[in-house]
Amino acid sequence: LTSGLEAAWNKLKGEEVLTKENIVEPMRDIRRALLEADVSLPVVRRFVQAVSEQAVGVGLIRGVKPDQQLVKVVRDELVKLMGGEVSELVFAKSGPTVILLAGLQGVGKTTVCAKLAYYLKKQGKSCMLVAGDVYRPAAIDQLVILGEQVNVPVYAAGTEVKPSEIAKQGLEEAKKKNIDVVIMDTAGRLQIDKGMMDELKEVKRALNPTEVLLVVDAMTGQEAAALVTTFNLEIGITGAILTKLDGDSRGGAALSVKEVSGKPIKLVGRGERMEDLEPFYPDRMAGRILGMGDVLSFVEKAQEVMKQEDAEELQKKIMSAKFDFNDFLKQTRAVARMGSMTRVLGMIPGMGKVTPAQIREAEKSLKIMEGMIEAMTPEEREKPELLAESPVRRKRVAQESGKTEQQVNQLVAQLFQMRVRMKNLMGVMEGGSIPALSN
Ligand code: GDP
Ligand code: MG
């Protein structure tokens, strides 16, 4: 998606304003990029229409170039398309809140049950899981094991009882135990079929759930639109959970859900671990789709770890492109301290799925980087240009840190790349430049 959009922005370089004429080509690129990202055609049509109208309407803002303006319009429309704001889960006013999960087989429903319980427990709510997938004994075992993992009771009645009956019994049990939230797992099929829908309808009648959440695999391409439409028409959903966002999904599913059902994505799953479930932020998703990475999350996570003043200082430096090796070190260390490098790396543009091996690799390269930065003089750390300009200095750093000159070159280049990238990320699309290292 990103490269297609870049082509769109590039076509506007040198133009003064956005006009009906000069946006035709970029809009064609955007349209193609969205289709390639597996957004369904009707959604793409409406989106392109909305962006075109918006774009031509916007007045010229001083200092903002047309391509930046178009980026902004596209970003804003993407955010709107995905529901604008974060949609919170709804809780019952009295009695247990009941969350019914539905979705095709293998999308992550059972995993979501446990993740959701873990997520809600952190908010101080007591939870109970109900095993409604009666077709495979392994499915019940899976839920029981996951329940133990997050320390939440699981109600199971074996494979002989009807799911709607299990639902009723589970709910009774939860009421007796004064449980706050009941999460019902259900069976999925590989494809939508009548049996599954009928069963879900029956379970829904038995539970009268507060939330009916459709679990959608982010890798679902074009079919996501039809899938969401059908589930919504058949059983009536209140929202969706997008899973496997840690994979190299192209984002199409995220764009279709709200548009075709009117129901928001409420949560996203970003991995197989219990803590990998979080609220869905339309603005961050728009950033990810536009290939700008999840800056907001990144900055926020960094802020949690760094002292507030440090973070503000850093932000100022990024804005003024003064980001130097001291900041680089501070930031990389902060990131490392966050423990979960995975998540953060996933937010950096250009980095997709991260494996444990890659995390170890990242930690190792942090050590190497630290060694090299420590071998720099204070002046060099503050003015990375000195190193970019002087092969002699780079050679000295290499020798003192016991690394190769190539590694030092790489580090210096990386800093400048980061400067440019971060500056772009902060919303101003002004290009900085990456100096070529002199020899
Ligand atoms: P169900 O058939 O809908 O109940 O799906 P499961 O919960 O059994 O999940 C199917 C597979 O997807 C399992 O191997 C899960 O570990 C995996 N899975 C679930 N959610 C995620 C996620 O957010 N990211 C990744 N990478 N894998 C996931
Ligand atoms: Mg399951």
CSV table of C-alpha atoms and ligand atoms in Angstrom, one decimal:
chain,number,residue,atom,x,y,z
A,1,LEU,CA,0.0,0.0,0.0
A,2,THR,CA,2.7,2.4,1.0
A,3,SER,CA,4.7,2.4,-2.3
A,4,GLY,CA,1.5,3.0,-4.2
A,5,LEU,CA,0.6,5.9,-2.1
A,6,GLU,CA,4.1,7.4,-2.3
A,7,ALA,CA,3.6,7.4,-6.1
A,8,ALA,CA,0.5,9.4,-5.5
A,9,TRP,CA,2.1,12.0,-3.4
A,10,ASN,CA,5.1,12.3,-5.7
A,11,LYS,CA,2.9,13.2,-8.6
A,12,LEU,CA,1.9,16.4,-6.7
A,13,LYS,CA,5.4,17.6,-6.1
A,14,GLY,CA,5.9,21.0,-7.6
A,15,GLU,CA,2.1,21.7,-7.8
A,16,GLU,CA,0.8,24.9,-6.1
A,17,VAL,CA,-2.7,23.8,-5.1
A,18,LEU,CA,-4.9,20.8,-5.3
A,19,THR,CA,-7.3,21.0,-8.2
A,20,LYS,CA,-9.8,18.7,-9.8
A,21,GLU,CA,-7.3,18.1,-12.6
A,22,ASN,CA,-4.1,17.5,-10.7
A,23,ILE,CA,-5.6,15.1,-8.2
A,24,VAL,CA,-7.0,12.7,-10.9
A,25,GLU,CA,-3.7,10.8,-11.2
A,26,PRO,CA,-2.9,10.6,-7.6
A,27,MET,CA,-6.4,9.5,-6.8
A,28,ARG,CA,-6.0,6.7,-9.3
A,29,ASP,CA,-2.9,5.6,-7.5
A,30,ILE,CA,-4.7,5.8,-4.2
A,31,ARG,CA,-7.5,3.7,-5.6
A,32,ARG,CA,-5.1,1.1,-6.9
A,33,ALA,CA,-3.2,1.1,-3.6
A,34,LEU,CA,-6.4,0.5,-1.7
A,35,LEU,CA,-7.5,-2.3,-4.0
A,36,GLU,CA,-4.1,-3.9,-3.6
A,37,ALA,CA,-4.5,-3.7,0.1
A,38,ASP,CA,-7.6,-5.8,-0.2
A,39,VAL,CA,-10.1,-3.2,0.5
A,40,SER,CA,-13.4,-4.1,-1.2
A,41,LEU,CA,-14.3,-2.2,-4.3
A,42,PRO,CA,-17.5,-0.4,-3.1
A,43,VAL,CA,-15.6,0.8,0.0
A,44,VAL,CA,-12.7,2.0,-2.3
A,45,ARG,CA,-15.2,3.8,-4.5
A,46,ARG,CA,-16.9,5.7,-1.7
A,47,PHE,CA,-13.5,6.5,-0.1
A,48,VAL,CA,-12.0,7.9,-3.3
A,49,GLN,CA,-15.1,10.0,-3.9
A,50,ALA,CA,-15.0,11.4,-0.4
A,51,VAL,CA,-11.3,12.2,-0.6
A,52,SER,CA,-11.6,13.9,-4.0
A,53,GLU,CA,-14.4,16.1,-2.7
A,54,GLN,CA,-12.5,17.0,0.4
A,55,ALA,CA,-9.2,17.6,-1.3
A,56,VAL,CA,-10.4,20.1,-3.9
A,57,GLY,CA,-12.4,21.9,-1.3
A,58,VAL,CA,-9.5,22.5,1.1
A,59,GLY,CA,-8.1,26.0,1.0
A,60,LEU,CA,-4.4,26.6,0.7
A,61,ILE,CA,-2.6,26.6,4.0
A,62,ARG,CA,0.6,28.6,4.1
A,63,GLY,CA,3.7,26.4,4.2
A,64,VAL,CA,1.8,23.3,3.4
A,65,LYS,CA,2.4,21.7,0.1
A,66,PRO,CA,-0.4,20.1,-1.9
A,67,ASP,CA,1.0,16.6,-1.5
A,68,GLN,CA,1.1,17.1,2.2
A,69,GLN,CA,-2.4,18.3,2.1
A,70,LEU,CA,-3.6,15.3,0.2
A,71,VAL,CA,-1.8,13.1,2.7
A,72,LYS,CA,-3.7,14.8,5.4
A,73,VAL,CA,-7.1,14.5,3.7
A,74,VAL,CA,-6.5,10.8,3.0
A,75,ARG,CA,-5.4,10.3,6.6
A,76,ASP,CA,-8.4,12.1,8.0
A,77,GLU,CA,-10.8,10.2,5.7
A,78,LEU,CA,-9.2,6.9,6.7
A,79,VAL,CA,-9.7,7.7,10.3
A,80,LYS,CA,-13.3,8.6,9.6
A,81,LEU,CA,-13.8,5.4,7.6
A,82,MET,CA,-12.6,3.4,10.6
A,83,GLY,CA,-15.0,5.0,13.0
A,84,GLY,CA,-13.0,8.1,14.0
A,85,GLU,CA,-12.7,7.5,17.7
A,86,VAL,CA,-11.9,4.5,19.9
A,87,SER,CA,-15.0,2.5,20.6
A,88,GLU,CA,-15.1,1.2,24.2
A,89,LEU,CA,-16.6,-2.1,25.2
A,90,VAL,CA,-20.1,-1.7,26.6
A,91,PHE,CA,-20.9,-3.1,30.0
A,92,ALA,CA,-24.3,-4.2,31.4
A,93,LYS,CA,-25.9,-1.8,33.9
A,94,SER,CA,-26.8,-4.7,36.1
A,95,GLY,CA,-25.9,-8.3,36.3
A,96,PRO,CA,-23.1,-9.8,34.3
A,97,THR,CA,-22.0,-8.3,31.1
A,98,VAL,CA,-22.2,-11.0,28.4
A,99,ILE,CA,-19.8,-11.0,25.5
A,100,LEU,CA,-20.5,-13.4,22.7
A,101,LEU,CA,-17.7,-14.1,20.2
A,102,ALA,CA,-18.4,-15.2,16.7
A,103,GLY,CA,-16.3,-15.8,13.6
A,104,LEU,CA,-14.9,-18.3,11.2
A,105,GLN,CA,-12.7,-21.2,12.2
A,106,GLY,CA,-9.1,-20.3,13.1
A,107,VAL,CA,-9.5,-16.6,13.3
A,108,GLY,CA,-8.5,-16.5,16.9
A,109,LYS,CA,-11.8,-16.6,18.9
A,110,THR,CA,-10.7,-19.0,21.6
A,111,THR,CA,-7.5,-17.1,22.0
A,112,VAL,CA,-9.4,-13.8,22.2
A,113,CYS,CA,-11.6,-15.3,25.0
A,114,ALA,CA,-8.6,-15.6,27.2
A,115,LYS,CA,-6.9,-12.4,26.1
A,116,LEU,CA,-10.1,-10.5,26.7
A,117,ALA,CA,-10.4,-12.0,30.2
A,118,TYR,CA,-6.8,-11.0,30.9
A,119,TYR,CA,-7.5,-7.5,29.5
A,120,LEU,CA,-10.6,-7.0,31.6
A,121,LYS,CA,-9.1,-8.5,34.8
A,122,LYS,CA,-6.5,-5.8,34.6
A,123,GLN,CA,-9.4,-3.3,34.8
A,124,GLY,CA,-10.5,-5.0,37.9
A,125,LYS,CA,-13.4,-7.1,36.4
A,126,SER,CA,-13.9,-10.7,37.3
A,127,CYS,CA,-14.5,-12.9,34.3
A,128,MET,CA,-15.7,-16.4,33.3
A,129,LEU,CA,-15.2,-18.2,30.0
A,130,VAL,CA,-17.8,-20.5,28.6
A,131,ALA,CA,-16.8,-23.3,26.2
A,132,GLY,CA,-19.4,-23.3,23.4
A,133,ASP,CA,-17.4,-25.0,20.7
A,134,VAL,CA,-18.7,-28.5,21.2
A,135,TYR,CA,-17.6,-30.1,18.0
A,136,ARG,CA,-14.0,-30.8,18.9
A,137,PRO,CA,-13.1,-32.0,22.5
A,138,ALA,CA,-9.7,-30.3,21.8
A,139,ALA,CA,-11.5,-26.9,21.5
A,140,ILE,CA,-12.7,-27.3,25.1
A,141,ASP,CA,-9.3,-28.3,26.4
A,142,GLN,CA,-7.8,-25.4,24.6
A,143,LEU,CA,-10.1,-23.0,26.4
A,144,VAL,CA,-9.6,-24.7,29.7
A,145,ILE,CA,-5.8,-24.4,29.4
A,146,LEU,CA,-6.0,-20.8,28.3
A,147,GLY,CA,-8.3,-20.1,31.2
A,148,GLU,CA,-5.8,-21.6,33.6
A,149,GLN,CA,-3.1,-19.5,32.1
A,150,VAL,CA,-4.9,-16.2,32.8
A,151,ASN,CA,-6.4,-17.6,36.0
A,152,VAL,CA,-10.0,-17.3,35.0
A,153,PRO,CA,-12.7,-19.9,35.6
A,154,VAL,CA,-14.0,-21.8,32.5
A,155,TYR,CA,-17.5,-23.3,32.3
A,156,ALA,CA,-17.6,-26.4,30.2
A,157,ALA,CA,-20.2,-29.0,29.9
A,158,GLY,CA,-18.6,-31.4,27.4
A,159,THR,CA,-19.5,-32.1,23.8
A,160,GLU,CA,-22.9,-33.6,24.3
A,161,VAL,CA,-24.8,-30.5,25.4
A,162,LYS,CA,-26.2,-28.0,23.0
A,163,PRO,CA,-24.2,-24.7,22.8
A,164,SER,CA,-27.3,-22.7,23.7
A,165,GLU,CA,-27.9,-24.9,26.7
A,166,ILE,CA,-24.3,-24.5,27.8
A,167,ALA,CA,-24.7,-20.7,27.4
A,168,LYS,CA,-27.7,-20.7,29.7
A,169,GLN,CA,-25.9,-22.9,32.3
A,170,GLY,CA,-22.8,-20.8,32.1
A,171,LEU,CA,-24.7,-17.6,32.6
A,172,GLU,CA,-26.5,-19.1,35.7
A,173,GLU,CA,-23.2,-20.2,37.1
A,174,ALA,CA,-21.7,-16.7,36.5
A,175,LYS,CA,-24.7,-15.0,38.3
A,176,LYS,CA,-24.2,-17.3,41.3
A,177,LYS,CA,-20.6,-16.5,41.5
A,178,ASN,CA,-21.2,-12.8,41.0
A,179,ILE,CA,-19.0,-12.7,37.9
A,180,ASP,CA,-18.7,-9.3,36.1
A,181,VAL,CA,-18.1,-10.5,32.6
A,182,VAL,CA,-19.0,-13.7,30.9
A,183,ILE,CA,-17.2,-14.4,27.6
A,184,MET,CA,-18.7,-17.1,25.4
A,185,ASP,CA,-16.6,-19.0,22.9
A,186,THR,CA,-18.3,-20.5,19.9
A,187,ALA,CA,-17.5,-22.9,17.1
A,188,GLY,CA,-16.5,-21.5,13.7
A,189,ARG,CA,-16.6,-23.0,10.3
A,190,LEU,CA,-14.3,-22.6,7.4
A,191,GLN,CA,-17.0,-20.8,5.6
A,192,ILE,CA,-20.2,-19.1,6.4
A,193,ASP,CA,-22.9,-21.7,6.6
A,194,LYS,CA,-26.5,-22.0,7.8
A,195,GLY,CA,-25.7,-24.4,10.6
A,196,MET,CA,-23.3,-22.0,12.2
A,197,MET,CA,-25.6,-19.0,11.9
A,198,ASP,CA,-28.6,-20.9,13.3
A,199,GLU,CA,-26.5,-22.0,16.2
A,200,LEU,CA,-25.2,-18.5,16.9
A,201,LYS,CA,-28.7,-17.1,16.7
A,202,GLU,CA,-29.9,-19.7,19.3
A,203,VAL,CA,-26.9,-18.9,21.6
A,204,LYS,CA,-27.6,-15.2,21.2
A,205,ARG,CA,-31.3,-15.7,22.2
A,206,ALA,CA,-30.2,-17.8,25.2
A,207,LEU,CA,-27.7,-15.2,26.4
A,208,ASN,CA,-29.1,-11.8,25.5
A,209,PRO,CA,-25.5,-10.6,25.2
A,210,THR,CA,-24.3,-7.1,25.9
A,211,GLU,CA,-21.8,-7.4,23.1
A,212,VAL,CA,-21.7,-9.6,20.0
A,213,LEU,CA,-18.2,-9.3,18.7
A,214,LEU,CA,-17.2,-10.7,15.3
A,215,VAL,CA,-13.6,-11.9,15.4
A,216,VAL,CA,-12.0,-11.2,12.0
A,217,ASP,CA,-8.5,-12.3,10.9
A,218,ALA,CA,-6.7,-9.2,9.6
A,219,MET,CA,-5.4,-11.3,6.8
A,220,THR,CA,-8.9,-11.8,5.4
A,221,GLY,CA,-8.7,-9.9,2.2
A,222,GLN,CA,-11.6,-8.8,0.0
A,223,GLU,CA,-14.0,-11.2,1.6
A,224,ALA,CA,-13.9,-9.3,4.9
A,225,ALA,CA,-16.6,-7.0,3.6
A,226,ALA,CA,-19.0,-9.8,2.7
A,227,LEU,CA,-18.2,-11.7,5.9
A,228,VAL,CA,-18.9,-8.7,8.1
A,229,THR,CA,-22.1,-7.9,6.2
A,230,THR,CA,-23.4,-11.5,6.5
A,231,PHE,CA,-22.7,-11.9,10.2
A,232,ASN,CA,-24.2,-8.5,10.9
A,233,LEU,CA,-27.4,-9.3,8.9
A,234,GLU,CA,-27.8,-12.8,10.3
A,235,ILE,CA,-27.0,-12.4,14.0
A,236,GLY,CA,-26.5,-8.7,14.5
A,237,ILE,CA,-23.1,-7.7,15.8
A,238,THR,CA,-22.2,-4.8,18.1
A,239,GLY,CA,-18.6,-4.6,16.9
A,240,ALA,CA,-15.5,-6.5,15.8
A,241,ILE,CA,-12.2,-7.7,17.0
A,242,LEU,CA,-9.4,-7.7,14.4
A,243,THR,CA,-6.8,-10.4,15.1
A,244,LYS,CA,-3.3,-11.2,13.8
A,245,LEU,CA,-2.4,-7.6,13.2
A,246,ASP,CA,1.1,-8.7,13.9
A,247,GLY,CA,1.2,-10.5,10.6
A,248,ASP,CA,1.9,-8.9,7.3
A,249,SER,CA,-1.7,-8.1,6.7
A,250,ARG,CA,-2.4,-5.4,4.2
A,251,GLY,CA,-5.0,-3.7,6.3
A,252,GLY,CA,-8.0,-4.1,4.0
A,253,ALA,CA,-10.2,-5.7,6.5
A,254,ALA,CA,-9.7,-2.9,9.0
A,255,LEU,CA,-11.1,-0.5,6.4
A,256,SER,CA,-14.1,-2.4,5.5
A,257,VAL,CA,-15.7,-3.4,8.8
A,258,LYS,CA,-17.2,-0.1,9.9
A,259,GLU,CA,-18.1,1.0,6.3
A,260,VAL,CA,-20.2,-2.1,5.6
A,261,SER,CA,-21.7,-2.8,9.0
A,262,GLY,CA,-21.8,0.5,10.7
A,263,LYS,CA,-20.2,-1.3,13.6
A,264,PRO,CA,-16.8,-0.4,14.9
A,265,ILE,CA,-13.7,-2.5,15.5
A,266,LYS,CA,-13.3,-2.4,19.2
A,267,LEU,CA,-10.1,-4.3,19.9
A,268,VAL,CA,-7.1,-5.7,18.0
A,269,GLY,CA,-5.0,-8.7,18.6
A,270,ARG,CA,-1.3,-8.3,17.9
A,271,GLY,CA,0.2,-11.6,18.7
A,272,GLU,CA,-0.3,-14.9,20.4
A,273,ARG,CA,0.5,-13.9,23.9
A,274,MET,CA,-2.2,-13.1,26.5
A,275,GLU,CA,-1.2,-9.4,26.7
A,276,ASP,CA,-1.4,-8.9,22.9
A,277,LEU,CA,-4.9,-7.4,22.9
A,278,GLU,CA,-5.5,-3.7,22.8
A,279,PRO,CA,-8.1,-1.1,21.9
A,280,PHE,CA,-8.4,-0.2,18.3
A,281,TYR,CA,-7.2,3.3,17.5
A,282,PRO,CA,-8.4,4.4,14.1
A,283,ASP,CA,-5.8,7.2,13.8
A,284,ARG,CA,-2.9,4.9,14.5
A,285,MET,CA,-4.3,2.4,12.0
A,286,ALA,CA,-4.5,5.1,9.4
A,287,GLY,CA,-0.9,5.9,10.1
A,288,ARG,CA,0.1,2.3,9.7
A,289,ILE,CA,-1.8,2.0,6.5
A,290,LEU,CA,-0.1,5.1,5.2
A,291,GLY,CA,3.2,3.5,6.0
A,292,MET,CA,4.1,6.0,8.6
A,293,GLY,CA,4.3,3.5,11.3
A,294,ASP,CA,2.4,3.7,14.5
A,295,VAL,CA,4.1,6.9,15.7
A,296,LEU,CA,1.6,7.8,18.2
A,297,SER,CA,1.9,4.5,20.0
A,298,PHE,CA,5.6,4.7,19.7
A,299,VAL,CA,5.9,8.2,21.2
A,300,GLU,CA,3.5,7.2,24.0
A,301,LYS,CA,5.4,4.1,24.9
A,302,ALA,CA,8.6,6.0,24.9
A,303,GLN,CA,7.0,8.6,27.2
A,304,GLU,CA,5.9,5.9,29.7
A,305,VAL,CA,9.5,5.0,30.1
A,306,MET,CA,11.4,8.2,29.7
A,307,LYS,CA,11.0,11.0,32.1
A,308,GLN,CA,8.4,13.5,30.8
A,309,GLU,CA,10.9,16.3,30.3
A,310,ASP,CA,13.2,14.0,28.4
A,311,ALA,CA,10.4,13.0,26.1
A,312,GLU,CA,9.4,16.6,25.4
A,313,GLU,CA,12.9,17.5,24.8
A,314,LEU,CA,13.2,14.6,22.4
A,315,GLN,CA,10.1,15.6,20.6
A,316,LYS,CA,11.4,19.1,20.2
A,317,LYS,CA,14.7,17.8,18.9
A,318,ILE,CA,12.9,15.5,16.4
A,319,MET,CA,10.9,18.5,15.2
A,320,SER,CA,14.0,20.6,14.7
A,321,ALA,CA,15.9,17.7,13.2
A,322,LYS,CA,18.5,18.0,16.0
A,323,PHE,CA,18.2,14.4,17.0
A,324,ASP,CA,21.7,13.4,17.9
A,325,PHE,CA,23.6,10.4,19.1
A,326,ASN,CA,22.8,11.2,22.8
A,327,ASP,CA,19.1,11.1,22.0
A,328,PHE,CA,19.6,8.1,19.9
A,329,LEU,CA,21.2,6.2,22.8
A,330,LYS,CA,18.6,7.5,25.3
A,331,GLN,CA,15.8,6.5,23.1
A,332,THR,CA,17.2,3.1,22.1
A,333,ARG,CA,17.8,2.3,25.7
A,334,ALA,CA,14.3,3.4,26.7
A,335,VAL,CA,12.9,1.2,24.0
A,336,ALA,CA,15.0,-1.7,25.3
A,337,ARG,CA,13.8,-1.1,28.8
A,338,MET,CA,10.2,-1.3,27.7
A,339,GLY,CA,10.8,-5.0,27.7
A,340,SER,CA,8.6,-5.8,24.9
A,341,MET,CA,10.7,-4.7,22.0
A,342,THR,CA,8.5,-6.7,19.7
A,343,ARG,CA,5.6,-4.3,19.9
A,344,VAL,CA,7.7,-1.3,19.5
A,345,LEU,CA,9.7,-2.6,16.6
A,346,GLY,CA,6.4,-3.4,14.9
A,347,MET,CA,5.5,0.2,15.1
A,348,ILE,CA,8.6,1.4,13.4
A,349,PRO,CA,7.8,1.9,9.7
A,350,GLY,CA,9.3,-0.6,7.4
A,351,MET,CA,9.4,-3.3,10.1
A,352,GLY,CA,6.7,-5.9,9.9
A,353,LYS,CA,6.4,-9.1,11.9
A,354,VAL,CA,9.0,-9.5,14.6
A,355,THR,CA,10.2,-12.9,15.7
A,356,PRO,CA,11.9,-13.7,19.0
A,357,ALA,CA,15.2,-14.3,17.1
A,358,GLN,CA,14.9,-10.8,15.7
A,359,ILE,CA,14.4,-9.4,19.2
A,360,ARG,CA,17.5,-11.1,20.4
A,361,GLU,CA,19.2,-9.7,17.3
A,362,ALA,CA,17.9,-6.2,18.1
A,363,GLU,CA,19.2,-6.5,21.6
A,364,LYS,CA,22.5,-7.6,20.4
A,365,SER,CA,22.7,-4.7,17.9
A,366,LEU,CA,21.8,-2.3,20.7
A,367,LYS,CA,24.9,-3.5,22.6
A,368,ILE,CA,27.0,-2.9,19.5
A,369,MET,CA,25.6,0.5,19.0
A,370,GLU,CA,26.2,1.5,22.6
A,371,GLY,CA,29.8,0.5,22.2
A,372,MET,CA,30.3,2.7,19.2
A,373,ILE,CA,28.5,5.7,20.6
A,374,GLU,CA,30.5,5.5,23.8
A,375,ALA,CA,33.7,5.7,21.6
A,376,MET,CA,32.5,9.0,20.2
A,377,THR,CA,33.6,12.3,21.7
A,378,PRO,CA,30.8,14.4,23.3
A,379,GLU,CA,31.1,16.8,20.3
A,380,GLU,CA,30.6,14.0,17.8
A,381,ARG,CA,27.6,12.8,19.7
A,382,GLU,CA,26.0,16.2,19.5
A,383,LYS,CA,27.0,16.9,15.9
A,384,PRO,CA,26.7,13.6,14.0
A,385,GLU,CA,27.6,15.7,10.9
A,386,LEU,CA,31.2,15.6,12.1
A,387,LEU,CA,31.2,11.9,11.7
A,388,ALA,CA,29.4,12.0,8.4
A,389,GLU,CA,32.0,14.4,7.0
A,390,SER,CA,35.1,12.7,8.4
A,391,PRO,CA,36.2,9.2,7.5
A,392,VAL,CA,39.1,9.7,9.9
A,393,ARG,CA,36.8,10.2,12.8
A,394,ARG,CA,34.7,7.2,11.8
A,395,LYS,CA,37.8,5.1,11.6
A,396,ARG,CA,38.8,6.2,15.1
A,397,VAL,CA,35.4,5.3,16.5
A,398,ALA,CA,35.7,1.9,14.8
A,399,GLN,CA,39.1,1.2,16.3
A,400,GLU,CA,38.2,2.4,19.8
A,401,SER,CA,35.0,0.4,20.0
A,402,GLY,CA,36.5,-2.7,18.3
A,403,LYS,CA,34.0,-2.6,15.5
A,404,THR,CA,34.4,-2.4,11.7
A,405,GLU,CA,34.3,0.9,9.9
A,406,GLN,CA,31.4,-0.4,8.0
A,407,GLN,CA,29.5,-0.8,11.2
A,408,VAL,CA,30.2,2.8,12.2
A,409,ASN,CA,29.2,4.0,8.7
A,410,GLN,CA,25.9,2.1,9.1
A,411,LEU,CA,25.2,3.6,12.5
A,412,VAL,CA,25.8,7.1,11.3
A,413,ALA,CA,23.6,6.5,8.3
A,414,GLN,CA,21.0,5.1,10.5
A,415,LEU,CA,20.9,8.2,12.7
A,416,PHE,CA,20.3,10.4,9.7
A,417,GLN,CA,17.7,8.1,8.4
A,418,MET,CA,16.0,8.2,11.7
A,419,ARG,CA,16.1,12.0,11.7
A,420,VAL,CA,14.4,12.2,8.4
A,421,ARG,CA,11.9,9.5,9.2
A,422,MET,CA,10.9,10.9,12.6
A,423,LYS,CA,10.6,14.4,11.2
A,424,ASN,CA,8.2,13.0,8.5
A,425,LEU,CA,6.3,11.1,11.2
A,426,MET,CA,5.7,14.1,13.3
A,427,GLY,CA,3.2,15.2,10.7
A,428,VAL,CA,5.3,17.7,8.7
A,429,MET,CA,6.1,16.0,5.5
A,430,GLU,CA,9.0,18.3,4.8
A,431,GLY,CA,11.8,16.3,3.5
A,432,GLY,CA,15.1,16.5,5.2
A,433,SER,CA,18.1,14.9,3.5
A,434,ILE,CA,20.3,12.0,4.3
A,435,PRO,CA,23.9,13.1,3.6
A,436,ALA,CA,26.1,10.7,1.7
A,437,LEU,CA,29.0,9.7,3.8
A,438,SER,CA,32.2,11.2,2.5
A,439,ASN,CA,35.1,9.0,1.9
B,1,GDP,P1,-10.5,-20.1,16.7
B,1,GDP,O1,-10.6,-21.3,15.8
B,1,GDP,O2,-11.2,-18.9,16.1
B,1,GDP,O3,-10.9,-20.4,18.1
B,1,GDP,O4,-9.0,-19.7,16.7
B,1,GDP,P2,-7.9,-19.9,17.8
B,1,GDP,O5,-8.1,-19.0,19.0
B,1,GDP,O6,-7.8,-21.4,18.1
B,1,GDP,O7,-6.6,-19.4,17.1
B,1,GDP,C1,-6.1,-20.0,15.9
B,1,GDP,C2,-4.6,-19.8,15.8
B,1,GDP,O8,-4.3,-18.4,15.6
B,1,GDP,C3,-3.8,-20.2,17.1
B,1,GDP,O9,-2.6,-20.8,16.7
B,1,GDP,C4,-3.6,-18.9,17.8
B,1,GDP,O10,-2.4,-18.9,18.5
B,1,GDP,C5,-3.4,-17.9,16.6
B,1,GDP,N1,-3.7,-16.5,16.9
B,1,GDP,C6,-4.8,-16.0,17.5
B,1,GDP,N2,-4.7,-14.7,17.6
B,1,GDP,C7,-3.5,-14.3,17.1
B,1,GDP,C8,-2.9,-13.0,16.9
B,1,GDP,O11,-3.4,-12.0,17.2
B,1,GDP,N3,-1.7,-13.1,16.3
B,1,GDP,C9,-1.1,-14.3,15.9
B,1,GDP,N4,0.1,-14.2,15.3
B,1,GDP,N5,-1.7,-15.4,16.0
B,1,GDP,C10,-2.9,-15.5,16.6
B,2,MG,MG,-11.8,-22.0,18.9
